[in-house]
Structures are given as structure tokens and as C-alpha cells.
Coordinates of C-alpha atoms and ligand atoms in Angstrom, one line a residue:
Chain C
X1 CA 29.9 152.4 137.3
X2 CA 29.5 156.2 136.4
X3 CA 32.8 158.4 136.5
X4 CA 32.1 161.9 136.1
X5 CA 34.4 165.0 135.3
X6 CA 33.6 168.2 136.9
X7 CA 34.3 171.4 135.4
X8 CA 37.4 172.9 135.9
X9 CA 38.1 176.3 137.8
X10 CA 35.2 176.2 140.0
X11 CA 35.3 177.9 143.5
X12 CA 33.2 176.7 146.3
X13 CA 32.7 178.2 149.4
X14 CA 33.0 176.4 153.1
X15 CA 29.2 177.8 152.8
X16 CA 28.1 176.4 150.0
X17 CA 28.2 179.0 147.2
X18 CA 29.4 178.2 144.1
X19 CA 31.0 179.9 141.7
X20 CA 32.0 179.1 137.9
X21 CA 34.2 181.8 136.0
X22 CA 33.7 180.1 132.7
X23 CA 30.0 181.6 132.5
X24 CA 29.8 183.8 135.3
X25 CA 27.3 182.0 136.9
X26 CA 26.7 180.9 140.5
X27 CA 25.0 178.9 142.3
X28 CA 24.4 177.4 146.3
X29 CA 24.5 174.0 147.4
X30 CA 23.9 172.6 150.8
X31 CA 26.2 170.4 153.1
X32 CA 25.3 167.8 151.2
X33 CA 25.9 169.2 147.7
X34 CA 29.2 170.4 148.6
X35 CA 30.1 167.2 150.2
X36 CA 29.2 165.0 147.0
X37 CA 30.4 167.9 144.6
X38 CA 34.0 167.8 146.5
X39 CA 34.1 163.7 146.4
X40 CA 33.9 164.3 142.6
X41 CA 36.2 166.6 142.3
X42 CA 38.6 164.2 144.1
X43 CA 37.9 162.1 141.9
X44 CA 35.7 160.0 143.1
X45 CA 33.2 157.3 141.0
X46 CA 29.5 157.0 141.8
X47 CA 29.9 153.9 143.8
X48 CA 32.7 155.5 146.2
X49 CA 30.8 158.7 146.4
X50 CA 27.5 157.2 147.5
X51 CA 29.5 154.5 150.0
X52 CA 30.6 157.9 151.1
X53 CA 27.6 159.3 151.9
X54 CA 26.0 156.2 153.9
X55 CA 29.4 155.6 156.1
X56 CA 29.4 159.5 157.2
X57 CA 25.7 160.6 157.1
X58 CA 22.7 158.7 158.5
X59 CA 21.2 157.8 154.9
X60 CA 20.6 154.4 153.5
X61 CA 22.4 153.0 150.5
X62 CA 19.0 153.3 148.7
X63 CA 17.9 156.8 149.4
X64 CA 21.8 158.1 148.7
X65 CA 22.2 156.2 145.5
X66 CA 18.9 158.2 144.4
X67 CA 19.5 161.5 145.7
X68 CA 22.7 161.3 144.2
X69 CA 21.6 160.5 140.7
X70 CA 19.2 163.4 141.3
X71 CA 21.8 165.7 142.4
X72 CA 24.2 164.2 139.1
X73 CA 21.2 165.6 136.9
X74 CA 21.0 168.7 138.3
X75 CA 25.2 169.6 138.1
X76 CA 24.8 168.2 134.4
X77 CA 21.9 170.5 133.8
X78 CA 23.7 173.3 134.6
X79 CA 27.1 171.7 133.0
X80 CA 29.1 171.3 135.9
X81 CA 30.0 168.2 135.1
X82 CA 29.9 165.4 132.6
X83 CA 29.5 161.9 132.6
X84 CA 33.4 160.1 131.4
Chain Y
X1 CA 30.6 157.2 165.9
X2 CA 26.9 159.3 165.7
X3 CA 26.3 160.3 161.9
X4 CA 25.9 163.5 160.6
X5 CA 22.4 164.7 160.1
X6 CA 21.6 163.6 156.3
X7 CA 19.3 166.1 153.8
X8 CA 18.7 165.6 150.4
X9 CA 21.5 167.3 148.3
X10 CA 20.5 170.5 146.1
X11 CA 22.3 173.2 143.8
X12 CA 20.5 176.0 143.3
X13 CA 21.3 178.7 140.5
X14 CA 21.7 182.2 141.9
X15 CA 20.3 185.2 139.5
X16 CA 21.8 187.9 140.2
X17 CA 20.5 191.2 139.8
X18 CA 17.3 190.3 139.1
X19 CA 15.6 190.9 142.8
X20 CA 12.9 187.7 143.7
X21 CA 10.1 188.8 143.8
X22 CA 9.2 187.2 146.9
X23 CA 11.8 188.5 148.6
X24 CA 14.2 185.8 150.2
X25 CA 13.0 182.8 150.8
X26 CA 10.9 182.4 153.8
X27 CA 12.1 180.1 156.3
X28 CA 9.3 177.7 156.9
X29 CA 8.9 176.2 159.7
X30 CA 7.7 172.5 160.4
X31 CA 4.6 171.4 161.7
X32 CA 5.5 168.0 164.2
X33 CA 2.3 168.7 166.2
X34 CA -1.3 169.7 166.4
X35 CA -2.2 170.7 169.4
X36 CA 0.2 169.0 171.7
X37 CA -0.1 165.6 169.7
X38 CA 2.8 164.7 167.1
X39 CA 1.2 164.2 163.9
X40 CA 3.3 161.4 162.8
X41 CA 1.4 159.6 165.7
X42 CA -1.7 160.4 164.5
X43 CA -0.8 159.3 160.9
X44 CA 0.5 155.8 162.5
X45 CA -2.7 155.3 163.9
X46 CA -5.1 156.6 161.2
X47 CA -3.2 156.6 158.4
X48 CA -2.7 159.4 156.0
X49 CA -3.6 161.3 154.5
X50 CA -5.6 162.7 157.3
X51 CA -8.1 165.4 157.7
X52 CA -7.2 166.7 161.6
X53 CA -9.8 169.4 163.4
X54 CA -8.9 171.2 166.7
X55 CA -11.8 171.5 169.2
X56 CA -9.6 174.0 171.1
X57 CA -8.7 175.9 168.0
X58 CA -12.6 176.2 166.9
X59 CA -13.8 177.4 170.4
X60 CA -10.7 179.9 170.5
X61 CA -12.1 181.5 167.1
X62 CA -15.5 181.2 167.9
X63 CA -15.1 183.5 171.7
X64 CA -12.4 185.4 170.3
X65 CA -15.1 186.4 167.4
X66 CA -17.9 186.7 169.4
X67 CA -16.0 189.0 171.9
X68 CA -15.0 191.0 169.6
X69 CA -19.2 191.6 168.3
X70 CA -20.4 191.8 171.7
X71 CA -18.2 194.0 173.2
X72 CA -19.4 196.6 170.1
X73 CA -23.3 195.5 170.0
X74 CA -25.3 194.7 172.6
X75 CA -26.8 191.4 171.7
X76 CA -25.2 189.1 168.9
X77 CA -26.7 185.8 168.0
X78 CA -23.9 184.1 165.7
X79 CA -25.0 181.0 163.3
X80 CA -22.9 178.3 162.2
X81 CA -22.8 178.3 158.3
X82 CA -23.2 174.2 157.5
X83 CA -22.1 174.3 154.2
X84 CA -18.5 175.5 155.1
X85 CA -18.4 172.4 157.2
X86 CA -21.5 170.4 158.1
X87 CA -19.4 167.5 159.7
X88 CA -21.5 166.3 162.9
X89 CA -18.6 166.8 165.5
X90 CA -17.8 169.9 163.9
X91 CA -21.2 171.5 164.2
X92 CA -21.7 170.4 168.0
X93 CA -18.8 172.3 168.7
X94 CA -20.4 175.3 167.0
X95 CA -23.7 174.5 168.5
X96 CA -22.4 173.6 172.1
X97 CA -20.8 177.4 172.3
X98 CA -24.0 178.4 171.5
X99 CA -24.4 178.9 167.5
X100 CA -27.9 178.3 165.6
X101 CA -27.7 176.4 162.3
X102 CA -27.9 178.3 159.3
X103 CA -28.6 175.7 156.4
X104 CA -29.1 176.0 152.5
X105 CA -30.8 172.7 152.2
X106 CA -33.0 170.0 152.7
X107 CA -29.9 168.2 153.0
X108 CA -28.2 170.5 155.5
X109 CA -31.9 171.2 157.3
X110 CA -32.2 167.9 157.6
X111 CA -28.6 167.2 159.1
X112 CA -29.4 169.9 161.7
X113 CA -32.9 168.7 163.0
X114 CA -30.8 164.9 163.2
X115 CA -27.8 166.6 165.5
X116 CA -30.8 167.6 167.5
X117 CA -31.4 171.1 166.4
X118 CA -35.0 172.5 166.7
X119 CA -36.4 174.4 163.8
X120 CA -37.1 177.6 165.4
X121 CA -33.4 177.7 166.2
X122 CA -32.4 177.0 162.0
X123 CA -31.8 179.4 159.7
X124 CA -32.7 178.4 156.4
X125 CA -31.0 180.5 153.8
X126 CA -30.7 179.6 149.6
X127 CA -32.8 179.6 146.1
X128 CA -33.6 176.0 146.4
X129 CA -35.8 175.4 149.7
X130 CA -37.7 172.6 147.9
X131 CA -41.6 172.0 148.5
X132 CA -41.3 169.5 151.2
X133 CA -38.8 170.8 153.5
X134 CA -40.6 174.2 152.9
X135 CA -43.6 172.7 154.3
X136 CA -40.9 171.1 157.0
X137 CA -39.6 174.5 157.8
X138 CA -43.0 176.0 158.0
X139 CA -44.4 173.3 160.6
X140 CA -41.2 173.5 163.0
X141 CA -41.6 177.0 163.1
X142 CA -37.7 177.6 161.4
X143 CA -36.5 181.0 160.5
X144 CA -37.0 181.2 156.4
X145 CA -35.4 183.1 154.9
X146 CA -36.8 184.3 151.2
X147 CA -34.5 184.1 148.7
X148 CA -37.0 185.3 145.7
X149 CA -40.8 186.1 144.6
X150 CA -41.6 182.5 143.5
X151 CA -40.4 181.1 146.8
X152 CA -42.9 183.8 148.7
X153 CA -45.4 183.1 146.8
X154 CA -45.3 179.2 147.5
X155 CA -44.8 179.8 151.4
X156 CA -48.2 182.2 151.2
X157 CA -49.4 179.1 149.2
X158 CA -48.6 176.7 151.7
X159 CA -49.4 178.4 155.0
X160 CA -53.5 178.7 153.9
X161 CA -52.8 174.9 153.0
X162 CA -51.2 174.1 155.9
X163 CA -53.3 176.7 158.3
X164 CA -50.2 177.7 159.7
X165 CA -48.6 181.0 160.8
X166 CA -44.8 181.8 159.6
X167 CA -41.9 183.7 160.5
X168 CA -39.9 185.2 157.9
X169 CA -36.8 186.8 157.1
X170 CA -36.1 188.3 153.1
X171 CA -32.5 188.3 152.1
X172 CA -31.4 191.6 150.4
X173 CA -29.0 192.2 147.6
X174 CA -27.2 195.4 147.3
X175 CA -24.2 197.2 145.5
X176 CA -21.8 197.5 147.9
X177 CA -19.5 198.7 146.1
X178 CA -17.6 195.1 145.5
X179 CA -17.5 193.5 142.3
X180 CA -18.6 190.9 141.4
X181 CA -22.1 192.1 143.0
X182 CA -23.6 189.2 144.2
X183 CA -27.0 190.0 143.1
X184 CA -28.4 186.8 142.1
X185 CA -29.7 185.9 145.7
X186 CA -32.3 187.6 147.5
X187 CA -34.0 191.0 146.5
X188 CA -32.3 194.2 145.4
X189 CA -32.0 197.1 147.7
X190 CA -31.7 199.6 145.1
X191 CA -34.0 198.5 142.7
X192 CA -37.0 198.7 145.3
X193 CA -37.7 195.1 145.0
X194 CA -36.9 194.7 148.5
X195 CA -39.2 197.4 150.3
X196 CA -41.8 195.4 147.5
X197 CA -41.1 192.1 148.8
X198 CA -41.7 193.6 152.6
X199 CA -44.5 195.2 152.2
X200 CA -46.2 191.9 150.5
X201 CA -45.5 189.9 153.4
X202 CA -46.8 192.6 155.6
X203 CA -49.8 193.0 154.0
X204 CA -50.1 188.9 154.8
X205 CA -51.6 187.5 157.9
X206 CA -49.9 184.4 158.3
X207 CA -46.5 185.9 157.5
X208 CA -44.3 187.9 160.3
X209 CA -41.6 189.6 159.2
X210 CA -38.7 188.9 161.9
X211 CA -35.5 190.2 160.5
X212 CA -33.5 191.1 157.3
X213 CA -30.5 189.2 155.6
X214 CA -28.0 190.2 153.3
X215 CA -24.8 187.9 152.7
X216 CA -22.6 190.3 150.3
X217 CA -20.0 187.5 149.6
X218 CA -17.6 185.4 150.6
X219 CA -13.6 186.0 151.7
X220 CA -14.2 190.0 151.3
X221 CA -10.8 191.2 151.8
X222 CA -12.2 194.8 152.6
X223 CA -14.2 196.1 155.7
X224 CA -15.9 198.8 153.7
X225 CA -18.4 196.9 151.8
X226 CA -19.8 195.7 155.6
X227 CA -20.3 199.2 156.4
X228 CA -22.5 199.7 153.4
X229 CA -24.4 196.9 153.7
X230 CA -25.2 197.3 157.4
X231 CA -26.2 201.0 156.6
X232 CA -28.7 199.6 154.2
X233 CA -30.6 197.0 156.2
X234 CA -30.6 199.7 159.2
X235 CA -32.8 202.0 156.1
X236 CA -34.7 199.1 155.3
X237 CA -35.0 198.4 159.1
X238 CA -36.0 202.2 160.5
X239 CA -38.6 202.4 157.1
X240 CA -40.2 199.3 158.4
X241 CA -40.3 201.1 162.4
X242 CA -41.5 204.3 160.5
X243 CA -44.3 202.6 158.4
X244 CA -45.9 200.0 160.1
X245 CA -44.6 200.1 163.7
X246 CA -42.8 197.1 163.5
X247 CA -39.3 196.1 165.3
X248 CA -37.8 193.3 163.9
X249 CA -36.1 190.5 166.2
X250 CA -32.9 190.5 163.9
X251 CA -30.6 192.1 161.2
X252 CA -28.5 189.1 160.1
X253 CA -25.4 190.5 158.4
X254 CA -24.1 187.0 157.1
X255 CA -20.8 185.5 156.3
X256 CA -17.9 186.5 154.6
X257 CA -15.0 187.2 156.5
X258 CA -12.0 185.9 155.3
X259 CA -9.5 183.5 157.0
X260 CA -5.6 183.5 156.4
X261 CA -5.2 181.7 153.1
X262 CA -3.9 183.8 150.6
X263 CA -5.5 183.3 147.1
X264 CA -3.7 182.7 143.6
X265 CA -2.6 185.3 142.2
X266 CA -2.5 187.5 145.0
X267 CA 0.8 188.8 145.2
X268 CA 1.2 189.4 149.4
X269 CA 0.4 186.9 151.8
X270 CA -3.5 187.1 153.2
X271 CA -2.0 188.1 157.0
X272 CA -0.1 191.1 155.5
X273 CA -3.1 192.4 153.8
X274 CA -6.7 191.7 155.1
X275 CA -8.1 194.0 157.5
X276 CA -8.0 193.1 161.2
X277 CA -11.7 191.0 162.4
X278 CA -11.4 194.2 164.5
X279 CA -12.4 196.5 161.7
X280 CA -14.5 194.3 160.0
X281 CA -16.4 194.1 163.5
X282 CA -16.5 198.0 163.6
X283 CA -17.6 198.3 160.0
X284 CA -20.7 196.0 160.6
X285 CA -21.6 197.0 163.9
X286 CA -21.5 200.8 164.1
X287 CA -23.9 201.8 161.2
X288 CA -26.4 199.5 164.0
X289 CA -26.2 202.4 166.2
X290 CA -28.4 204.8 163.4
X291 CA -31.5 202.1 164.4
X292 CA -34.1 204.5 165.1
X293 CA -36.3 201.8 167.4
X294 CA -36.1 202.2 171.1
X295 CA -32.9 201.3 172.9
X296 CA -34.4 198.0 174.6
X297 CA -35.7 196.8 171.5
X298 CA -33.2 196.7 169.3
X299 CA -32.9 194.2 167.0
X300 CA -30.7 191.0 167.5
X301 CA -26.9 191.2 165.0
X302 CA -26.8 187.9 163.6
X303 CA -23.7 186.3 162.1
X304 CA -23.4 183.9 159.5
X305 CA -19.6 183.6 159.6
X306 CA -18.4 180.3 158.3
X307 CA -14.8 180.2 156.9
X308 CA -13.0 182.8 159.1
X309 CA -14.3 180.6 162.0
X310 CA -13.2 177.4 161.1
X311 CA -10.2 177.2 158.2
X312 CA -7.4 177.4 161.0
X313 CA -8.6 174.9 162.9
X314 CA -8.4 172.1 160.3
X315 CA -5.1 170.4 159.2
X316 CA -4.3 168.0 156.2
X317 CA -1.6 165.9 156.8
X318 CA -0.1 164.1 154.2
X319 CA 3.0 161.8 152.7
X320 CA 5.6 162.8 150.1
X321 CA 5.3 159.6 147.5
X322 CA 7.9 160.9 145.2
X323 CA 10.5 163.6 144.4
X324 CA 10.7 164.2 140.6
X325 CA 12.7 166.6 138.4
X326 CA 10.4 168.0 136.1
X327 CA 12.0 168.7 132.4
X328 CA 13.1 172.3 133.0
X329 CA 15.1 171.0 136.1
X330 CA 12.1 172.1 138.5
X331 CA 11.7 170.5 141.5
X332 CA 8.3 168.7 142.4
X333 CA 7.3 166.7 145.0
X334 CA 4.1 164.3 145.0
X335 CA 1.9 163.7 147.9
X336 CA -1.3 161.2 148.7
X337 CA -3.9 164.2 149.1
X338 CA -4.9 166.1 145.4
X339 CA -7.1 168.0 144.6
X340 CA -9.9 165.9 145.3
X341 CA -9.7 165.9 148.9
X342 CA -8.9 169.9 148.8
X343 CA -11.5 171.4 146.0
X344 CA -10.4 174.9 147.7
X345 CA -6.8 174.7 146.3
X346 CA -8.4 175.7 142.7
X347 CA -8.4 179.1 144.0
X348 CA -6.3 179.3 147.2
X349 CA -2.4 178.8 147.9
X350 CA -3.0 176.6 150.5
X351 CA 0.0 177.0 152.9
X352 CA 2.0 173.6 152.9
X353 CA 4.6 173.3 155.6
X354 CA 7.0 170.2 156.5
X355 CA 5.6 167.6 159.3
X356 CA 9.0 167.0 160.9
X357 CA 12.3 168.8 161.3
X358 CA 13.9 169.6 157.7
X359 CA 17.2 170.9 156.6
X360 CA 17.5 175.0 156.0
X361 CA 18.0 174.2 151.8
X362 CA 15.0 175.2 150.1
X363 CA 14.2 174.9 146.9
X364 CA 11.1 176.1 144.7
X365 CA 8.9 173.5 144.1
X366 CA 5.7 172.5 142.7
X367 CA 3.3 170.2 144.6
X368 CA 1.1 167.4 142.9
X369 CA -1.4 165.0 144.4
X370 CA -1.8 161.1 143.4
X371 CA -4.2 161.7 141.1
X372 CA -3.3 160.4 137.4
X373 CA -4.7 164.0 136.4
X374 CA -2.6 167.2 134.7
X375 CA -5.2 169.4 136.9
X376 CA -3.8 167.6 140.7
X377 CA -1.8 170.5 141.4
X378 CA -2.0 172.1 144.9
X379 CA 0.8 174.5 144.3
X380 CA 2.6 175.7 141.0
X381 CA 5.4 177.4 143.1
X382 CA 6.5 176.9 146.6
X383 CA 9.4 177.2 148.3
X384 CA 10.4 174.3 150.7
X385 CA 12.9 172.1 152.1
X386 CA 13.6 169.1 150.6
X387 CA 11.5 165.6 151.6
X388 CA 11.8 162.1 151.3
X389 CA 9.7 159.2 150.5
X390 CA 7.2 158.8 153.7
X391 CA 8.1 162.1 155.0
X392 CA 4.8 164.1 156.1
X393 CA 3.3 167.8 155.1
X394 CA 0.8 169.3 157.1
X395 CA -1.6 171.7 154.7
X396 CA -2.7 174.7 156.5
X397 CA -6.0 176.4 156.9
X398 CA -8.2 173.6 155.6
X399 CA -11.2 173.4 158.1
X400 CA -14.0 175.6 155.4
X401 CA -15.1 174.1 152.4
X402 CA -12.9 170.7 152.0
X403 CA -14.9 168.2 154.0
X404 CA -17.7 169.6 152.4
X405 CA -16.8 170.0 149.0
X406 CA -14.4 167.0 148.3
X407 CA -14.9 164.2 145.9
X408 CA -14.0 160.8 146.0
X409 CA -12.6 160.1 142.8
X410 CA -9.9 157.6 141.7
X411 CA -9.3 157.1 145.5
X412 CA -11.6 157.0 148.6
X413 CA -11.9 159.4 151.3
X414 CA -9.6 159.5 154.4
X415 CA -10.5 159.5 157.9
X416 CA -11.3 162.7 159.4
X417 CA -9.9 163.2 163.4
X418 CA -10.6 166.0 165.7
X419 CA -7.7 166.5 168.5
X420 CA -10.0 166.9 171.5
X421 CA -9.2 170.1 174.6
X422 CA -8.0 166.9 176.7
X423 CA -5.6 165.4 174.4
X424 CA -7.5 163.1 173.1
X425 CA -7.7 162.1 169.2
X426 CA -11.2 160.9 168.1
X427 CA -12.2 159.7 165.2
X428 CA -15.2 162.0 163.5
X429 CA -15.7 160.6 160.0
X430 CA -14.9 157.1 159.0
X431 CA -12.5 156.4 155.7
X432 CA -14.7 155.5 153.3
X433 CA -14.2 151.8 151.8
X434 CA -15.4 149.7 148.9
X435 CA -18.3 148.2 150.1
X436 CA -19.9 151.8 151.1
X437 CA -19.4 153.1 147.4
X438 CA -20.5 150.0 145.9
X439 CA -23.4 149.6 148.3
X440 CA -24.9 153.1 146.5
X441 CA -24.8 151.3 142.9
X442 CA -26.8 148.8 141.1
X443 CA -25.8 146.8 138.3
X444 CA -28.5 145.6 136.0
X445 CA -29.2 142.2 135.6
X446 CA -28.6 141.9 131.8
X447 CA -25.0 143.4 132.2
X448 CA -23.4 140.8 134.9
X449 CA -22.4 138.6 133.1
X450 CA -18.9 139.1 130.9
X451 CA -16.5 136.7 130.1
X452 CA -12.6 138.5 129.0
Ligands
LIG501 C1 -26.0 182.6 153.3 C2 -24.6 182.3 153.7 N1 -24.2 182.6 154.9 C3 -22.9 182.4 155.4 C4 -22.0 181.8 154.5 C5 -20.6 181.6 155.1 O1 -19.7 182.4 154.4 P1 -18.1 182.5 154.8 O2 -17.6 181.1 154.9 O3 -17.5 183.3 153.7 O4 -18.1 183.2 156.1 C6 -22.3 181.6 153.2 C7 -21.3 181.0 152.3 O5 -21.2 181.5 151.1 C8 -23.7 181.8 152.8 O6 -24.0 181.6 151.5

């Protein structure tokens, strides 16, 4: 199961905006993003994250497991984190 | 314990600086009903996608329109263009509020006379009025309209044939000062080949010149050109008073009026820049007023308007199949309607808003239909919330030109549903199926046999 390292230094916002010193860019996220973003940060493996999702949020295991792998391609895109 | 309300996670990059250029994201709003009735109820029981028409919505336009004519002009005969939308329910509306039928066909003429239309109330507009319904037209006394010489010259032809009497209409072309001029129907005001064309059928016995037609175009986004082309046909109209003492019964000032899609490329959004139906009401209808004829026989304003009548009353709902991440990290969302269904959305941005409750997130999106086809795009751009599998779209402003226009290709066409005033759904077109489209085709003996 997928482990991923997010970038260090990043600052998120309660409100979802995101911001990375190392290139100056930012970025904003929903509830969602944040949520999965901060389960990372803790930390967190795919698996845990996505079991995550379905015990707090009224998502099935199926749709979290592919909005997460989504999500994971879209923070890679924009290297905010890579895969361990 | 209740869960939290779950959306679809996103990250969006912020550029700063650089100001969008559609300002901040609209916040669109969902669609969960048509008229009263949730659409996800209507999709459960017809399936989707779905074409949906609103009786209420199409009688709304229809008086609202009307009103706004009559309450400028005395008397106002409108005429429902078929070929925005010749479905059968569809046109009864049109016809029950009191519209005539204003074909281009056989086809269409043929569609009208079957709804129960009488050929004195059709209009029958187009280049291609072939022999047979000429001959049709001519016997049921319909209004023709000439489109060019060849065409007066058959009519002529067939009334000594036929030992019949006629009335006739030319349509007129004219610079309005639009572009592109849309001189390729009718003949041209300037030129003279007009006034020609009148005075040849005046000259004739068994013609009777009746009224005058110009349509300058269609979604004219300016009330200007109206004022120039009802100027005209009120010279052409006062020359025809002053030189042979004739009144015609109409000046029909056709179509053209546009609804509220906005098309490609146009930077603002159609409500924040078309004129108001006010003004294109005052443009056609006060040049009218410099008729030189006596005050109680003026001639009739006819109306051909087709789209800005009908496109907000029709819906097309329809279900997210996929989310995808395209290669530069764009979002795009498949849905079971294309480009097939909607032949408009090659030059409109058809307005596509979520069919239930969404989250705030938005993201800009492109949005492809089913079809395994690089050109199944109904929008490049568009900014919306996030969907899932089986969630539902409703396409706005849909009613002119699709059921008319669309192709069955790679798929078969969908039901077609009009919410009635009482609440009712009824179904108004059938979803085509397999023995239909095979039922059309032959296969010839010699080829039915294969083995693989
Ligand atoms: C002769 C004629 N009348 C009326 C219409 C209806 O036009 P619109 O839908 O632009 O109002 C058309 C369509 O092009 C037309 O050709």
C-alpha cells in the first residue's frame, strides 16, 4: 500500500488555502482536500487515509479510494508530494 | 453518528496577479427541478438522457412576446417557425395559443396539414418548395412565399395548369447593415429585383400579392438591423399603395431574435449583452407607423420568431459517466448526451448546470459526450462543482434547433418529455430502438450470408 511524503513547510489554512514557500506558489483545496492533505501529513498511508474518509464522510470505500487516487495525482502534479 | 456531507476532493492552483478573465468564478446554481417536478424523478422513469419541454415555459414566452407586439402595433399575427422545433406536442402548443405554421418543406408542410393545420393558415417559406407540394400549396390555398424567379415562374406555370388562383407573398433580401448579408434567399431590395419580381406577379391574373417577407437572419444580437428592414418593406409596401392601389394583408418581418445562449467566442454572457425583446419590438414595429395606407387597413405584422420562443423552455438532462484528468491536469467530466443529440453546441456554450445539490469547490472543466469522437465536446471550458458517477446535469436553453437537428449516430435517440401546466410528465417522442432503425434498411439478398 502507497505511503506518500508531503512536502515540507507547507501552510494551510482552516479555509483551505494553501501555501508552499519553496516556490511561492499557492493553491485552494476544499474540506475534503484539506482533510486528506492533513491525514498525510500525519502520516498517514493510502489505506488509513481512505478508511478515513468512509468512517467520517458519507462516501463509499469505492468512490473514496478513487477520488483519492485522483486527488494523489493532482498534489503530485503540482509536487506536493511524492510517492515513498 | 450522521456523517459529514462528502464532495469530491480538489486543489486548485492560485495565479496570482494575473486577473481571470472571467472574473471569479460564478457560483452556479443546481437545477433539482423543472417546473415543480425533480428531475431525477423524471430520469428514474424515462431514463436519461432526456430531452424535457415546459408547456408553461413556452406559453409564458409566447404571451409575454406577443404582448409586448401588440401593445406597439395594432394587429400581429405571429407564426411558429417548424424547423426550430417541428415536434407535434411542441407545435400544438404554438398553434393552440394561436400561431400559424410557417414551414420550409414538403416535409414540414406536410407535418402541419397532419397536426391538422389548413393550408390557408401555412406559411410556406424556402428555395426548395418542390413541384408537388407546390401544386399542394397552390390547391389548399397556403400562403407562398417566393423565394426566387424560377420558383415564380413554375407557380405562374402551374396555376394555368391547375386553373387556379394564388396568393402570394415575395421574400426580400436587403443590406441591413449586418454581415454576413443573408442575400441568398429571396429578392434584393437594393438591386430592384424586388419591385421587378412585384410588379410580374401584378401584372398576373391568377397571382395576388398578399404581403412581403424578409427574414434578415438568425440570433441578431442588435435591434438596429430590424429597424432597417422594416423601413424597407414599409417602401416596398407604400410604392405598391402608390402604384397600383393595392393594400397588402401582411408585412411578415420573420425570425431572428435571439434567446439567452451565449455563443463561442463571445466573451460576455448573452443576458449581459443582447438588447431587451423590448427594443427589438420597438425597432420592428415603429418604422410600421410611416405605412401610408389608411388607418383601418393596415397591414397585418407577422412574426416568424422561432428560437427566442422556444430555447428556454427545453432542458437536457443528463448523467456524469466519468471524471478524467486530462494530461495537463485538466479536469473533464463525461456525460451520456454529445454532440449528437445537441448539433447547436458547435456554435453555442450551452449553459450546463448541476442536477442536484453540489459542493461550493469548482473547478474548470471541459465536458465531453459518449461519443468515441475527438469532436463530442459540449464545452472546452467551464467552471463547475465537482460530480460523481450517475450524478445528473441539466443543459440549458435547448428547446430550438436540437430535436430538429440531431442525429442518431453511434447511439439512438432518447425520449423526449414535456412537463405539462398541471404537473404532469408526458411522453412526446418515443426513444428510438433497434427495430425502428433497422426497419428503414434493406440488406440485399446476395450479401446475407457470411460465415467469420
Ligand atoms: C424563414 C424563417 N423564418 C423564421 C425562422 C426562425 O428563426 P429564429 O429561430 O432565429 O427566430 C427561420 C430560421 O432561420 C427562417 O428561415
Amino acid at each position: 500500500m502507497s505511503n506518500y511524503i508531503v512536502s515540507s513547510n507547507l501552510a494551510i489554512s482552516d479555509s483551505g488555502f494553501l501555501f508552499y514557500p519553496a516556490t511561492g506558489e499557492s493553491f485552494t483545496l476544499n474540506q475534503i482536500g484539506i482533510f486528506i492533505l492533513n491525514k498525510l501529513r500525519e502520516g498517514k498511508d493510502e489505506n488509513a487515509v481512505i478508511q478515513s474518509l468512509v468512517d467520517e464522510y458519507d462516501v463509499d470505500k469505492n468512490t473514496a479510494e478513487r477520488d483519492f487516487t485522483d486527488f494523489i495525482y493532482q498534489l503530485k502534479q503540482n509536487n506536493l508530494v511524492q510517492e515513498s | 453518528m450522521d456523517k459529514k456531507r462528502y464532495e469530491r476532493p480538489v486543489i486548485i492552483k492560485q495565479y496570482s496577479g494575473l486577473m481571470n478573465k472571467f472574473g471569479s468564478s460564478p457560483v452556479t446554481k443546481p437545477m433539482t427541478e423543472i417546473d415543480g417536478i425533480p428531475i431525477r424523478r423524471m430520469v428514474d422513469e424515462y431514463g436519461s438522457p432526456l430531452f424535457v419541454f415546459s408547456e408553461k415555459k413556452i406559453r409564458e414566452n409566447y404571451r409575454k412576446m406577443y404582448r409586448l407586439f401588440k401593445t406597439r402595433y395594432p394587429k400581429v399575427q405571429f407564426s411558429w417557425s417548424y424547423k426550430t422545433n417541428y415536434m407535434n406536442a411542441v407545435c400544438s402548443v404554438f398553434h393552440q395559443e394561436g400561431a400559424l405554421a410557417e414551414v420550409v418543406s414538403g416535409y414540414e408542410y406536410d407535418r402541419a396539414r397532419r397536426l391538422g393545420v389548413e393550408g390557408r393558415n401555412i406559411i410556406f417559406n424556402g428555395p426548395d418548395k418542390n413541384t408537388a407540394s407546390l401544386e399542394r400549396a397552390i390547391k389548399e390555398s397556403a400562403k407562398i412565399h417566393i423565394d426566387h424567379f424560377d420558383e415564380l415562374f413554375e407557380i405562374i406555370e402551374l396555376t394555368e395548369k391547375m386553373n387556379a388562383d394564388v396568393d402570394v407573398a415575395i421574400r426580400v433580401n436587403m443590406d441591413t447593415g449586418i454581415y454576413p448579408k443573408w442575400d441568398r434567399f429571396g429578392f434584393n431590395y437594393e438591386n430592384g429585383e424586388a419591385m421587378d419580381a412585384i410588379k410580374r406577379i401584378i401584372k398576373n391574373p391568377r397571382l395576388h400579392l398578399t404581403g412581403l417577407h424578409t427574414h434578415i437572419g438568425t440570433y441578431i444580437m442588435s435591434a438596429d438591423p430590424y429597424r432597417v428592414a422594416a423601413s424597407k418593406l414599409v417602401n416596398l409596401a407604400n410604392e405598391i399603395y402608390k402604384q397600383y392601389n393595392i393594400v397588402l394583408d401582411y408585412i411578415d418581418m420573420g425570425g431572428g431574435i435571439p434567446s439567452n445562449n451565449t455563443l463561442k467566442g463571445q466573451y460576455l454572457q448573452a443576458e449581459q449583452i443582447l438588447p431587451s425583446l423590448e427594443d427589438f419590438a420597438d425597432a420592428i414595429t415603429s418604422p410600421m407607423f410611416d405605412l401610408e395606407m389608411p388607418h383601418d387597413e393596415l397591414p397585418t405584422l407577422y412574426l416568424e420568431n422561432g428560437r427566442s420562443l422556444i430555447d428556454d423552455a427545453g432542458y437536457l438532462i443528463s448523467s456524469v459517466i466519468a471524471n478524467k484528468r486530462l494530461s495537463d491536469g485538466k479536469r473533464a467530466v463525461i456525460i451520456d448526451a454529445g454532440v449528437n443529440y445537441l448539433f447547436t453546441s458547435h456554435w453555442f456554450n450551452h449553459k450546463i448546470v448541476p442536477g442536484q445539490q453540489s459542493g461550493e469547490f469548482t473547478e474548470n472543466s471541459a465536458v465531453y459526450g459518449p461519443l468515441c469522437m475527438n469532436i463530442d465536446c459540449l464545452r472546452e471550458n467551464i467552471v463547475i462543482p465537482s460530480f460523481k458517477k450517475g450524478d445528473l446535469v441539466v443543459i440549458l436553453y435547448v428547446g430550438a434547433y436540437s430535436v430538429t437537428q440531431w442525429m442518431q449516430f453511434i447511439t439512438l435517440r432518447p425520449n423526449v418529455i414535456m412537463v405539462m401546466e398541471d404537473g404532469e410528465t408526458e411522453l412526446i417522442r418515443e426513444n428510438e430502438n433497434i427495430e425502428y432503425i433497422n426497419s428503414l434498411e434493406k440488406v440485399p439478398e446476395i450479401l446475407k450470408n457470411f460465415s467469420l
